[in-house]
Amino acid sequence: MSRIKTLIAVKHTLIVRGLMHYLDKVLPEPDIEIVDMMYLMKNKNGEEQLVLIIEPDLLSDPKQVTIDKIYKNYNQSKLVSLSSNELPISISSYFDENLFFNDSEDAFIEKLRCIFHLCDDNPVKVTGNSILSEREKEVLKAVALGHSNKEISSELSISTHTVITHRKNITSKLGIKSIAGLTVYAVLNNIISNDEMNL
Amino acid sequence: MQFRSNTKMADVIHCNYMLLPILNRFNIQLGFGDKTVSEICKEREINTDFFLVIVNSFHDHDYFPQGKLLEFPLSLIIDYIQKSHSYYLEVKVPQVEALITELCHKAAPSQKKQLTLVERFFSEYKSELTEHIMDEENEVYPNVISLDEAYTAGKIKEEHLGLIHDHPIDAFAKKHNNVEEKLYDLKNIIIKYLSPAIDHTISDTLLTELFRLERDLNDHARIENKVMIPKVRMIEQEILRRHG
């Protein structure tokens, strides 16, 4: 695996040091740059795969607009949040992984490993937790029934952006990319019935 | 290790039996005794260099002499691509289908339903692949060949300029989608989500065939995307430069 650069935008030096300590444990030669939110807002890097570790509390208001801008500036990169509490869905859907201050050491290291494994060229992208969340099951059901992103967005009252993020996560968790394949999975797992299937 | 013109053909197969279908595409049959690659190619009127480049790039993924491949005539490359196509449609796909059917026959009643899903999934894949290939053979290659012939003979007519204008190779390159996606899905469905088959020898063979087919299609796509398309693009640009 090639070296992946990590950009860190968090507030406290102690936390930065702590993160660097764990990155050092997980990566053979960590390549880390400490940046601030302004940097992430202003600079674009659409080509390179980076990992961005961000403390969402530091996002300027409106937070969703700010994170959306960063998401677009770094569209090839993995976004990781670091926070004390669960984030609202409008924000959390932008992140590929959520780190919490009260994560146990093992959980924290495991998450970091997953994050960097995801940046691998290996097409088998399986995250640590391969069980679908209830929300993901709902999205999967709608996808299997042949609904478009737009339809799913209005059915579940979420943005199309969130639908796309859910779909990305479902595919990476299951290792199934095509709609037909997802449909087979949905039938096998009784998420939709045989009669509803529309291959 | 790279195969050379003086490598014995038997050693090629000993070294990598996955190359057997490639030999078939060149109409080379087994029973070669101690003959070398160049001797066999001469007998069968095959361009030895082209054969070696193809065999080596399938054998060793780090070896992909794009520049060298671009030197061969387009007709040779397209002929090879078409032979691969018929191998997929006439040999590989029916083979996989037969294995799925066999698995269905031997399945426990509770598993039949699951396997019917797999059967449907693969038959959908088959129509997709067939359509993809037919589109290339009927729409794309005839144009490409006529351009190449006119270009080589130096007889460019109005119609050729029209072809470049209406059907540029880049339009094809753009929609040239990846047909391996569903195979990848099917592998995962079998590996991760189906209940285990009663007769695991059949499901093992099926999986092995899927892995092989996927790899073959990947190598095939490399030749299309990195050799055929750039070569046609070059011819188009050259024609436009002179006559456009």
PDB file of C-alpha atoms in Angstrom, chain A residues 123-124 173-178 180-181 184-185 187-188 194 197 199, chain B residues 113-114 117-118 120-121 124 178 181-182 184-185 188-189 192-194:
ATOM      1  CA  PRO A 123     -11.304  -3.503  -4.603  1.00  0.00           C
ATOM      2  CA  VAL A 124     -12.510  -5.565  -1.671  1.00  0.00           C
ATOM      3  CA  LYS A 173     -19.936  -3.366   3.559  1.00  0.00           C
ATOM      4  CA  LEU A 174     -21.481  -6.069   1.390  1.00  0.00           C
ATOM      5  CA  GLY A 175     -18.932  -6.217  -1.420  1.00  0.00           C
ATOM      6  CA  ILE A 176     -21.744  -5.946  -3.962  1.00  0.00           C
ATOM      7  CA  LYS A 177     -21.803  -3.131  -6.498  1.00  0.00           C
ATOM      8  CA  SER A 178     -24.588  -3.723  -9.027  1.00  0.00           C
ATOM      9  CA  ALA A 180     -29.066  -6.648  -9.488  1.00  0.00           C
ATOM     10  CA  GLY A 181     -26.531  -8.015  -7.019  1.00  0.00           C
ATOM     11  CA  VAL A 184     -30.227 -10.754  -4.754  1.00  0.00           C
ATOM     12  CA  TYR A 185     -28.741  -9.931  -1.352  1.00  0.00           C
ATOM     13  CA  VAL A 187     -34.059 -11.269  -1.219  1.00  0.00           C
ATOM     14  CA  LEU A 188     -31.630 -13.711   0.405  1.00  0.00           C
ATOM     15  CA  ASN A 194     -39.308 -12.791  -3.932  1.00  0.00           C
ATOM     16  CA  MET A 197     -38.062  -8.549  -6.888  1.00  0.00           C
ATOM     17  CA  LEU A 199     -34.287  -8.066 -11.555  1.00  0.00           C
TER      18      LEU A 199
ATOM     19  CA  LYS B 113     -35.027 -20.702  -4.250  1.00  0.00           C
ATOM     20  CA  GLN B 114     -31.658 -19.083  -3.567  1.00  0.00           C
ATOM     21  CA  LEU B 117     -31.921 -16.073  -7.887  1.00  0.00           C
ATOM     22  CA  VAL B 118     -28.347 -16.813  -8.892  1.00  0.00           C
ATOM     23  CA  ARG B 120     -31.549 -15.201 -12.965  1.00  0.00           C
ATOM     24  CA  PHE B 121     -28.693 -12.965 -11.947  1.00  0.00           C
ATOM     25  CA  GLU B 124     -29.056 -11.067 -16.803  1.00  0.00           C
ATOM     26  CA  ASN B 178     -16.855  -2.335 -17.137  1.00  0.00           C
ATOM     27  CA  GLU B 181     -18.765  -5.656 -11.991  1.00  0.00           C
ATOM     28  CA  LYS B 182     -21.502  -8.255 -11.890  1.00  0.00           C
ATOM     29  CA  TYR B 184     -17.415  -9.569  -8.770  1.00  0.00           C
ATOM     30  CA  ASP B 185     -20.861  -9.362  -7.165  1.00  0.00           C
ATOM     31  CA  ASN B 188     -19.273 -12.384  -3.260  1.00  0.00           C
ATOM     32  CA  ILE B 189     -22.859 -13.641  -3.234  1.00  0.00           C
ATOM     33  CA  LYS B 192     -20.451 -14.744   1.566  1.00  0.00           C
ATOM     34  CA  TYR B 193     -24.208 -14.995   1.374  1.00  0.00           C
ATOM     35  CA  LEU B 194     -25.530 -18.264  -0.094  1.00  0.00           C
TER      36      LEU B 194
END
